[in-house]
Short mmCIF file of C-alpha atoms and ligand atoms in Angstrom, two decimals:
data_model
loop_
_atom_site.label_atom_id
_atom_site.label_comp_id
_atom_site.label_asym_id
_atom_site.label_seq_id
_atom_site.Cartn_x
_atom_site.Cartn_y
_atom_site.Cartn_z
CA UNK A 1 61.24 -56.16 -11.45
CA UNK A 2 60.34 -57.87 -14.73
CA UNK A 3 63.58 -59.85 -16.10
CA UNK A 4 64.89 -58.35 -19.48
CA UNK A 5 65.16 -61.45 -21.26
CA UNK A 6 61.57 -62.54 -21.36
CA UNK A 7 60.13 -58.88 -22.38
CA UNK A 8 62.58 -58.76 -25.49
CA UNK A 9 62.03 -62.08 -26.53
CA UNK A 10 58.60 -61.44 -26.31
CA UNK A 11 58.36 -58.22 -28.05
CA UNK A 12 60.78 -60.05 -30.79
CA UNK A 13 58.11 -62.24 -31.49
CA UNK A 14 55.59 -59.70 -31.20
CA UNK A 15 57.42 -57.73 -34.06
CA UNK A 16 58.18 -61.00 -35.91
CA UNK A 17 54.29 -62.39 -35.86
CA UNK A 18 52.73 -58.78 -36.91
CA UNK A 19 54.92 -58.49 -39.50
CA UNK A 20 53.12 -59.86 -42.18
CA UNK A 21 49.93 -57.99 -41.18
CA UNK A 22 51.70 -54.92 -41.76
CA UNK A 23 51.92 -53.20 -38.64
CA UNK A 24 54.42 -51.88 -36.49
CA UNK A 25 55.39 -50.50 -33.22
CA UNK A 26 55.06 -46.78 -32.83
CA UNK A 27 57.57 -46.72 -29.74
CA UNK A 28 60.44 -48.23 -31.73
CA UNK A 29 59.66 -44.95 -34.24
CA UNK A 30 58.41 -42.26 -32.03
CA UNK A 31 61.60 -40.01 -31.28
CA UNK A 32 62.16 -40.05 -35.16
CA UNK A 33 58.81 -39.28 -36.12
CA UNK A 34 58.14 -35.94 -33.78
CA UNK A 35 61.66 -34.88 -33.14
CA UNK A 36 62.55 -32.02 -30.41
CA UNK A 37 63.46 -29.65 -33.71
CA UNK A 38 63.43 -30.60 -37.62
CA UNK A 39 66.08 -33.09 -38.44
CA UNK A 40 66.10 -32.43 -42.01
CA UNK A 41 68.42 -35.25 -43.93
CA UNK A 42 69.22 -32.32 -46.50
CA UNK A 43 72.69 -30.71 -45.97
CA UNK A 44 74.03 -27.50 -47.20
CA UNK A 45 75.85 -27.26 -50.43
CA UNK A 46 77.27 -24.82 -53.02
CA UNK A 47 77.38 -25.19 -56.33
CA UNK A 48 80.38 -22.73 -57.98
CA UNK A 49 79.22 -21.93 -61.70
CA UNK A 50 82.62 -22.37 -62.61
CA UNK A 51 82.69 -25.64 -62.10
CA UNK A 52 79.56 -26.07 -63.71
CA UNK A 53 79.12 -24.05 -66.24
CA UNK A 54 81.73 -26.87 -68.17
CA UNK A 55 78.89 -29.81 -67.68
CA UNK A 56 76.14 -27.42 -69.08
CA UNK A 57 78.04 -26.40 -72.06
CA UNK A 58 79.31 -30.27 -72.53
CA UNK A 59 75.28 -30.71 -71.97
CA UNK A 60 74.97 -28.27 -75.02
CA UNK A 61 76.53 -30.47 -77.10
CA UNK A 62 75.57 -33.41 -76.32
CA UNK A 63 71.58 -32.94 -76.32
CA UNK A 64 69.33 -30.63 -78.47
CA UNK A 65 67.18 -28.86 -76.22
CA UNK A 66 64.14 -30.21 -77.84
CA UNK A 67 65.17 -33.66 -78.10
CA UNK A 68 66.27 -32.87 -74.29
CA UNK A 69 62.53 -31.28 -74.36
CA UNK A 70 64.06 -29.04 -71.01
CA UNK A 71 67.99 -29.00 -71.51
CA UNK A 72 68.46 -28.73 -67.48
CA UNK A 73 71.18 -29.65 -65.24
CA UNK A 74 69.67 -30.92 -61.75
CA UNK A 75 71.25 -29.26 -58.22
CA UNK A 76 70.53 -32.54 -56.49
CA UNK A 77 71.25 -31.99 -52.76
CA UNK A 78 74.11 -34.14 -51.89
CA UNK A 79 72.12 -35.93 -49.45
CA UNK A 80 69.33 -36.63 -51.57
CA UNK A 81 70.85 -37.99 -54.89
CA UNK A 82 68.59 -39.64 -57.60
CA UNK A 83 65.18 -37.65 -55.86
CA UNK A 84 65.43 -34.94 -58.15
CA UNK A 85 65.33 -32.43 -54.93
CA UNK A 86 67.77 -29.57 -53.41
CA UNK A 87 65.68 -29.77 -50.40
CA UNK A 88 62.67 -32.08 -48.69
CA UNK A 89 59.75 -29.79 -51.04
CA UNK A 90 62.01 -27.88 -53.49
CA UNK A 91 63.69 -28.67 -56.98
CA UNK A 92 66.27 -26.55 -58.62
CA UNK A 93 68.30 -27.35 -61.73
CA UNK A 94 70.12 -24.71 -64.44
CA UNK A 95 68.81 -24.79 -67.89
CA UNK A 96 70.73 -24.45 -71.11
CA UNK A 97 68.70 -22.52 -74.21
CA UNK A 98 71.09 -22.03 -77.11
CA UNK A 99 70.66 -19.63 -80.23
CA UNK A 100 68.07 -20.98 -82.41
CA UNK A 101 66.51 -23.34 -80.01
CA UNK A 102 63.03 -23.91 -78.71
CA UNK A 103 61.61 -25.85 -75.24
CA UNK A 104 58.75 -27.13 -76.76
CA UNK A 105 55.23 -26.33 -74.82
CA UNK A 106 54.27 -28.11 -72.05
CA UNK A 107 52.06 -27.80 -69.22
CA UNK A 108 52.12 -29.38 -65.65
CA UNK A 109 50.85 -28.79 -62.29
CA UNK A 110 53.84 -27.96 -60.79
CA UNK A 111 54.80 -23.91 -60.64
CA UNK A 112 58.21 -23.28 -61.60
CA UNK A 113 60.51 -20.01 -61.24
CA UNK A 114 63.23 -19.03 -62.95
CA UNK A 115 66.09 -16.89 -62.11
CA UNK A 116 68.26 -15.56 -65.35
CA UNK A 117 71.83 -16.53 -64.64
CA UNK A 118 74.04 -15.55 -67.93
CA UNK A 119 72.78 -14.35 -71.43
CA UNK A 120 70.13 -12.85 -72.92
CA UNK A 121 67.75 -13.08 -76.06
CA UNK A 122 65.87 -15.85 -74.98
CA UNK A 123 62.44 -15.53 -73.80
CA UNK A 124 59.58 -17.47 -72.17
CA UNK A 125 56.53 -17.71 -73.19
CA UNK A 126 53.50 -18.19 -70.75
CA UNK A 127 49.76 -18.22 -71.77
CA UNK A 128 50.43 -16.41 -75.29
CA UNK A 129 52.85 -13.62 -74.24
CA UNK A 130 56.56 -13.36 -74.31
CA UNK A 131 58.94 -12.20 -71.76
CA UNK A 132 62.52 -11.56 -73.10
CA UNK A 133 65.18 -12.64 -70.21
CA UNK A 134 67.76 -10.95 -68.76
CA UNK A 135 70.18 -11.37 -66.58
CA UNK A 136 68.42 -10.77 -62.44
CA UNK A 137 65.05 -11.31 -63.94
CA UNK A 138 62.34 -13.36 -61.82
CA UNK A 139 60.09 -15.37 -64.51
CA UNK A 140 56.84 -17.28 -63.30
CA UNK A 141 55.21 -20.57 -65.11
CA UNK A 142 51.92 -20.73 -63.27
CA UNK A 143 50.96 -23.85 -62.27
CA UNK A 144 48.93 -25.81 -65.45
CA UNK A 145 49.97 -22.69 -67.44
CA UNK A 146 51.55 -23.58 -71.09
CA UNK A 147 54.68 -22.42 -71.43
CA UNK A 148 57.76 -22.87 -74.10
CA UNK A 149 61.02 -21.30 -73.84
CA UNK A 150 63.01 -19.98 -77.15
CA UNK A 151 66.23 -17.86 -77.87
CA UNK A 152 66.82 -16.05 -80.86
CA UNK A 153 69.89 -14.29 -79.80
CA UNK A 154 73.45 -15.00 -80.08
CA UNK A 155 75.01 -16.60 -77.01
CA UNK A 156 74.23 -18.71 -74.54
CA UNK A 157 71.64 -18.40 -72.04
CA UNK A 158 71.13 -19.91 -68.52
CA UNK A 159 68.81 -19.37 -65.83
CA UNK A 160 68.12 -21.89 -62.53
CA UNK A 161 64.87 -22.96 -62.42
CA UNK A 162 62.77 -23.51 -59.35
CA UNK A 163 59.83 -25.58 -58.63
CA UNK A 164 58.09 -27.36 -56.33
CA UNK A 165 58.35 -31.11 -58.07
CA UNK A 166 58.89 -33.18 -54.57
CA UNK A 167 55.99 -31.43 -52.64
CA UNK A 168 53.30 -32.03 -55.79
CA UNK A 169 55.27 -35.45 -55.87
CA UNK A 170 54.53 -36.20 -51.91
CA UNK A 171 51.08 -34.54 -52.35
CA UNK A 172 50.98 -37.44 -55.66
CA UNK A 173 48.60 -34.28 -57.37
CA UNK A 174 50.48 -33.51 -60.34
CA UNK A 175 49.22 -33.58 -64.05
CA UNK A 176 51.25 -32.82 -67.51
CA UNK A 177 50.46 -32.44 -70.74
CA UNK A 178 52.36 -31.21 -74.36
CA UNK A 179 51.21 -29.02 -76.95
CA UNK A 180 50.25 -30.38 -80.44
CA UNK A 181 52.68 -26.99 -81.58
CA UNK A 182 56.21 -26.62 -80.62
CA UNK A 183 56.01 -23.09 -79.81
CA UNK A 184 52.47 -21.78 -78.71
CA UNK A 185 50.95 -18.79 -80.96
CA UNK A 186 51.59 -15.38 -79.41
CA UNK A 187 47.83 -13.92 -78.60
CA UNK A 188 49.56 -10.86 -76.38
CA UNK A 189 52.36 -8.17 -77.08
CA UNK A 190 55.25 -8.52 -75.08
CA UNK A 191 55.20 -6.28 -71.63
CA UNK A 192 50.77 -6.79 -71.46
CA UNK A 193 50.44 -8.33 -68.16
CA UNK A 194 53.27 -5.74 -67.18
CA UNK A 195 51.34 -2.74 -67.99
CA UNK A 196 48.09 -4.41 -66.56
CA UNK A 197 49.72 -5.25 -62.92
CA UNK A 198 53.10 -3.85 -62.95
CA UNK A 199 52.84 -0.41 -61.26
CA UNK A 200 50.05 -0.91 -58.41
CA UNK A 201 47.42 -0.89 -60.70
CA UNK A 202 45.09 -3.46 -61.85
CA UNK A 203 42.35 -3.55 -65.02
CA UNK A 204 39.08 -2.44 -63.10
CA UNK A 205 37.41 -5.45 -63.98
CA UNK A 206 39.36 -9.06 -64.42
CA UNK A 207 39.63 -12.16 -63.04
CA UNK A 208 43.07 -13.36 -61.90
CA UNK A 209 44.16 -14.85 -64.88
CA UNK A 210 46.19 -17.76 -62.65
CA UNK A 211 44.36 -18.31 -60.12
CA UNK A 212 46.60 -18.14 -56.79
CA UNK A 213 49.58 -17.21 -59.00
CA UNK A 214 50.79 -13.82 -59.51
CA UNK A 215 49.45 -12.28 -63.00
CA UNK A 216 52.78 -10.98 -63.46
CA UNK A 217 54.70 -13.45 -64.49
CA UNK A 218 57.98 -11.11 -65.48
CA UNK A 219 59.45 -8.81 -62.36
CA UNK A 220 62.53 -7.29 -64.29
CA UNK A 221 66.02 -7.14 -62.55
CA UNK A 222 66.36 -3.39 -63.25
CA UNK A 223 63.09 -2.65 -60.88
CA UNK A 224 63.79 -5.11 -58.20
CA UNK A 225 67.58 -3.17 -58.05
CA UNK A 226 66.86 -0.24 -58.23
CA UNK A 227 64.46 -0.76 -55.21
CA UNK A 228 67.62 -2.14 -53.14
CA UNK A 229 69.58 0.28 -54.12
CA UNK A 230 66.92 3.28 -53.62
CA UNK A 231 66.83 1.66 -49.60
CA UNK A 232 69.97 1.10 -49.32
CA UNK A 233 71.03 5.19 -49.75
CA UNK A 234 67.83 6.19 -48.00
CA UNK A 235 66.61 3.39 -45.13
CA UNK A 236 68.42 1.46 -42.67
CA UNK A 237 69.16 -2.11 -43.40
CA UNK A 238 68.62 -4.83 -41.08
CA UNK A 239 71.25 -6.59 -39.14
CA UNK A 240 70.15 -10.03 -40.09
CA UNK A 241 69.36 -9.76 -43.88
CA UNK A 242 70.65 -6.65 -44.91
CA UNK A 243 67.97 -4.77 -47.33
CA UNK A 244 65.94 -8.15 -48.38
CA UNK A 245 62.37 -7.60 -50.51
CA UNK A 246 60.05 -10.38 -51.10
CA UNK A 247 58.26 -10.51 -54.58
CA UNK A 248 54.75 -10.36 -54.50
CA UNK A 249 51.78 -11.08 -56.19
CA UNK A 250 49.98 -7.43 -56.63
CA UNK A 251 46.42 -8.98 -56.31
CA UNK A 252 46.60 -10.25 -53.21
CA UNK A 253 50.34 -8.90 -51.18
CA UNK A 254 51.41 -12.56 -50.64
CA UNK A 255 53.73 -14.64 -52.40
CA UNK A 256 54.03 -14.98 -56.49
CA UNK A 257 53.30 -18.27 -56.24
CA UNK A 258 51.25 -20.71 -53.43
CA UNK A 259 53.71 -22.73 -52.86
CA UNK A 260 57.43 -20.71 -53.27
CA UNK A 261 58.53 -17.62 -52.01
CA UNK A 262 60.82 -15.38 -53.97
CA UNK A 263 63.38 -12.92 -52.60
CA UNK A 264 65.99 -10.53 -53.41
CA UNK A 265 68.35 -8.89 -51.33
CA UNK A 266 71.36 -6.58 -51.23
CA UNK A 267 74.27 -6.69 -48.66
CA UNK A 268 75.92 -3.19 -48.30
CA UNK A 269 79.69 -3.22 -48.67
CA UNK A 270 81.58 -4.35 -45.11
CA UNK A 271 78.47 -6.08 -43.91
CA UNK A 272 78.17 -8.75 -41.47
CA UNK A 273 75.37 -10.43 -40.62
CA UNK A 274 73.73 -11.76 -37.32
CA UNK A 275 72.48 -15.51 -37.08
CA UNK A 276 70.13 -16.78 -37.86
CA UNK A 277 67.23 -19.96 -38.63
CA UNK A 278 64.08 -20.70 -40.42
CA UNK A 279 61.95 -23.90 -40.87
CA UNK A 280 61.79 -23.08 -44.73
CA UNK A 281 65.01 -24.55 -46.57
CA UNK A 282 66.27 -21.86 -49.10
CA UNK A 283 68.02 -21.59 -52.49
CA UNK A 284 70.26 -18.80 -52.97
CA UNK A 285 71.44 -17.85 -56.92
CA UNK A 286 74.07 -14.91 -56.66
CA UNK A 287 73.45 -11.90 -58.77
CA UNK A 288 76.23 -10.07 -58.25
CA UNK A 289 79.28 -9.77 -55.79
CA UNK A 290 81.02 -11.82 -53.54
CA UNK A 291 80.26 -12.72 -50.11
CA UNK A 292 80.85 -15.70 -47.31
CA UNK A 293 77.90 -17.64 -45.99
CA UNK A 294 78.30 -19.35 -42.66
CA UNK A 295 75.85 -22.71 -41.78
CA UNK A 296 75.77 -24.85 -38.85
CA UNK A 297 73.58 -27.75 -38.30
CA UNK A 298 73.27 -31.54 -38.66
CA UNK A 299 76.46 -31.31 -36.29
CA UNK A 300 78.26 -29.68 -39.07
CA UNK A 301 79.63 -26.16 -39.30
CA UNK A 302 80.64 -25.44 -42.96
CA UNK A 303 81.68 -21.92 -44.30
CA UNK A 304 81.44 -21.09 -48.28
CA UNK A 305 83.13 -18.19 -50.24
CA UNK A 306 80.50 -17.12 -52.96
CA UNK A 307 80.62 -15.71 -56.29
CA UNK A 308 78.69 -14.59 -59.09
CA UNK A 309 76.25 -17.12 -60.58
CA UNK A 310 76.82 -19.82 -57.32
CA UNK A 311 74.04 -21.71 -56.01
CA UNK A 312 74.03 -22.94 -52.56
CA UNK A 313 70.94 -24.06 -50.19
CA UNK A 314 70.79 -23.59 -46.53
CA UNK A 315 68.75 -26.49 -45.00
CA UNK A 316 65.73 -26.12 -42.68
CA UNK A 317 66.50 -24.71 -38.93
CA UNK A 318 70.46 -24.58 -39.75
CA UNK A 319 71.72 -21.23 -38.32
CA UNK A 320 73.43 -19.30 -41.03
CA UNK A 321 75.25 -15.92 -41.27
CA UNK A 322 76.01 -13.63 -44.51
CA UNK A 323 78.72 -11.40 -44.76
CA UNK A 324 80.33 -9.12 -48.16
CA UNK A 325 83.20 -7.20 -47.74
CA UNK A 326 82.25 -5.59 -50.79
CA UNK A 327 78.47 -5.73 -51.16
CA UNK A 328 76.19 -7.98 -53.89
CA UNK A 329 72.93 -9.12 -54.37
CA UNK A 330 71.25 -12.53 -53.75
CA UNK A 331 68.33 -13.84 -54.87
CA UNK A 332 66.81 -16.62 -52.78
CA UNK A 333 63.08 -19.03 -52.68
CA UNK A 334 61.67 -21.29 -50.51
CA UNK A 335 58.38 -23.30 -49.79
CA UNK A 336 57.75 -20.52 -46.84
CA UNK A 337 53.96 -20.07 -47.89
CA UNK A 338 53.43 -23.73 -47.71
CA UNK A 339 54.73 -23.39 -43.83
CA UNK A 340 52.53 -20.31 -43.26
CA UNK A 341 49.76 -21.50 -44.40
CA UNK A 342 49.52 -24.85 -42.54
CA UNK A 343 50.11 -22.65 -39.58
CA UNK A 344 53.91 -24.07 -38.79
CA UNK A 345 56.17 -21.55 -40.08
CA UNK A 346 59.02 -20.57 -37.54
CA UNK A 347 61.92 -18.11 -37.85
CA UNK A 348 64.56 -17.51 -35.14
CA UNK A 349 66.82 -14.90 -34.96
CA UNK A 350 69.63 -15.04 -32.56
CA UNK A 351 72.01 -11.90 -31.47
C1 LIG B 401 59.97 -27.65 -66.73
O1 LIG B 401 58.78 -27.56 -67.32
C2 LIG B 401 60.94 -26.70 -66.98
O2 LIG B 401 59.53 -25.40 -68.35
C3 LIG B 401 62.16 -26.79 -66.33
O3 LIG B 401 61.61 -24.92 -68.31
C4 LIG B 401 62.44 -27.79 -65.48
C5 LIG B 401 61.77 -29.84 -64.38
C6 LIG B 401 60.85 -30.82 -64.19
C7 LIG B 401 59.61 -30.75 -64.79
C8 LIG B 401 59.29 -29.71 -65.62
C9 LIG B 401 60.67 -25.59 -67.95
C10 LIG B 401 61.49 -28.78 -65.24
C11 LIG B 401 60.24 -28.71 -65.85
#
C-alpha cells in the first residue's frame, strides 16, 4: 500500500511546478467537466411585470431611447449577474419605445426575437419594410439584417426581446455595425414578405432573402390564436404541453431562426400538466391568463403563480409542470435547434 503522505505531497508539487507552464490535471476536473446529467449554474426565476414595469417607465425617463440607442431592461438570470444572459446561450431583456421615438439602425450578427408585451403603434423595421406591433406578435431581426425600431402612436410600448448574445459571444463570431441614417428608407409596403410567405405559398422564383432565417419576419398574434383556439375546440391537447405550436420558417419547416426556437401555446381552462425536462433552457413571456408553474432542480423545488406580461425561465433538465385553472397562453424560445443540430438534444417526459 503506497503511504498517503508522500503521493499528495508529491502531486502538490506536481501541481505547484506545472503551474507556470499552464497545465493542469484533468482528474482534479473530470466529474465537473462530463457530469452524469447537465448541471446548469442557471436557476429558475420569474420576473412579475408589475414589479417591473416601474424600472422601465423610471428607464423612460431617465434615457432617450436613442441616446439609450436600445432603451432595454436586461432579465439577467439571478445566477448569472453582470453576463448579460437569462440562461448559458440565451439573452432576454424588455425594451421601452415611447411616442415619437426612434432605435436608430443597427446591424449585428446576433438574431434577435421579439415578443410584444403592452402597446401598440410602434413598428420594426427590417431590411426596408415595416411591421406595426401588437400585442402577441412574434417579430424576427435576422441575423446581419438592419433593423430600427420607431413608434408613432400614443402610449407606451414594450416587447421582450430575445437573442442569442452569449452563444455568438462563446462562439467569439459576432460583428456590428450602425447606419449612417437614423431610420433606414422604407423600399417595401408594409405586410410584403407577408403576402409573399405568409399563407403556404412562396414567389416561384426567389432566393431566401435571410439566409437560414425565416423570410417572414412578422407572425401576427391574431393567426397564431386563432390556431390554438381552432385546436383547442376541435383536437385533443396533450397532457404535457397542452395545445403548444412551434413557429416556423415556411421555406424550410424548421425553426424561424438557426439558433432559437419560438413557441406558443394555450392551456385549456382546469388544466394540469404532467412533468416534465428538456436540455434546452426556456423563456416563457405570458400572453394572457394566469397559471402556476412548478420547477425542480439544482436541489431546489420552487413553485410560481403567473400573470399577464411575467417572464420566468426554466433552466436546462429541471422538471417542470404547468397548470391554469382558468386557461392562457404562453409564449416561450429556446436555443433547441442549436441542440438538434449538434445531435444532443434530449427531452424527457415523465408520467
Ligand atoms: C438589439 O439590437 C436590440 O434591435 C435589442 O432592439 C436588444 C441587445 C444587445 C444587442 C443588440 C434591438 C439588444 C440588441
Amino acid at each position: 500500500m503506497n503511504a498517503p503522505h508522500p503521493t499528495a505531497a508529491l502531486r502538490a508539487q506536481l501541481y505547484q511546478d506545472m503551474d507556470p507552464l499552464n497545465l493542469t490535471p484533468l482528474w482534479e476536473v473530470l466529474h465537473a467537466l462530463v457530469p452524469p446529467q447537465p448541471a446548469t449554474p442557471c436557476v429558475p426565476a420569474l420576473w412579475r411585470y408589475q414589479d417591473v414595469r416601474p424600472f422601465l417607465m423610471r428607464a423612460g425617463e431617465s434615457i432617450t431611447a436613442d441616446e439609450a440607442v436600445r432603451r432595454v431592461l436586461i432579465l439577467e438570470n439571478p445566477a448569472l449577474r453582470g453576463q448579460s444572459a437569462i440562461t448559458q446561450s440565451l439573452y432576454a431583456g424588455l425594451q421601452l419605445i415611447l411616442p415619437g421615438e426612434v432605435a436608430p439602425s443597427h446591424r449585428h450578427t446576433q438574431s434577435a426575437l421579439r415578443f410584444v408585451v403592452e402597446g401598440s403603434g410602434a413598428y420594426t423595421a427590417v431590411d426596408g419594410e415595416r411591421a406595426t406591433m401588437q400585442p402577441g406578435d412574434f417579430i424576427i431581426t435576422p441575423s446581419r439584417a438592419w433593423h430600427d425600431h420607431g413608434h408613432e402612436g400614443a402610449a407606451p410600448v414594450v416587447w421582450l426581446d430575445g437573442l442569442d448574445i452569449p452563444m455568438v459571444r462563446f462562439l467569439d463570431a459576432g460583428f456590428a455595425e450602425n447606419a449612417s441614417t437614423k431610420s433606414q428608407a422604407v423600399s417595401r409596403a408594409q405586410g410584403t414578405s407577408y403576402a409573399r410567405f405568409g399563407h403556404n405559398m412562396a414567389p416561384v422564383r426567389h432566393d431566401a432573402p435571410f439566409g437560414a432565417t425565416s423570410p417572414l419576419f412578422s407572425y401576427p398574434y391574431a393567426r397564431s390564436r386563432e390556431a390554438l383556439e381552432h385546436l383547442e375546440r376541435d383536437a385533443p391537447g396533450d397532457a404535457w404541453d397542452g395545445i403548444k405550436l412551434r413557429y416556423v420558417n415556411p421555406l424550410t419547416g424548421g425553426s424561424p431562426m438557426p439558433t432559437m426556437s419560438t413557441f406558443m401555446q394555450k392551456l385549456p381552462a382546469g388544466f394540469s400538466g404532467k412533468p416534465w425536462r428538456q436540455t434546452d433552457g426556456a423563456v416563457y413571456s405570458v400572453a394572457e391568463g394566469h397559471g402556476e408553474i412548478a420547477i425542480e432542480g439544482g436541489g431546489q423545488s420552487l413553485r410560481f403563480d403567473f400573470s399577464p406580461r411575467d417572464h420566468f425561465v426554466i433552466p436546462s433538465w429541471h422538471t417542470a409542470r404547468l397548470s391554469s385553472k382558468r386557461g392562457c397562453v404562453l409564449f416561450s424560445y429556446s436555443d433547441r435547434p442549436v441542440h438538434q443540430a449538434l445531435g444532443i438534444h434530449r427531452e424527457e417526459r415523465l408520467p
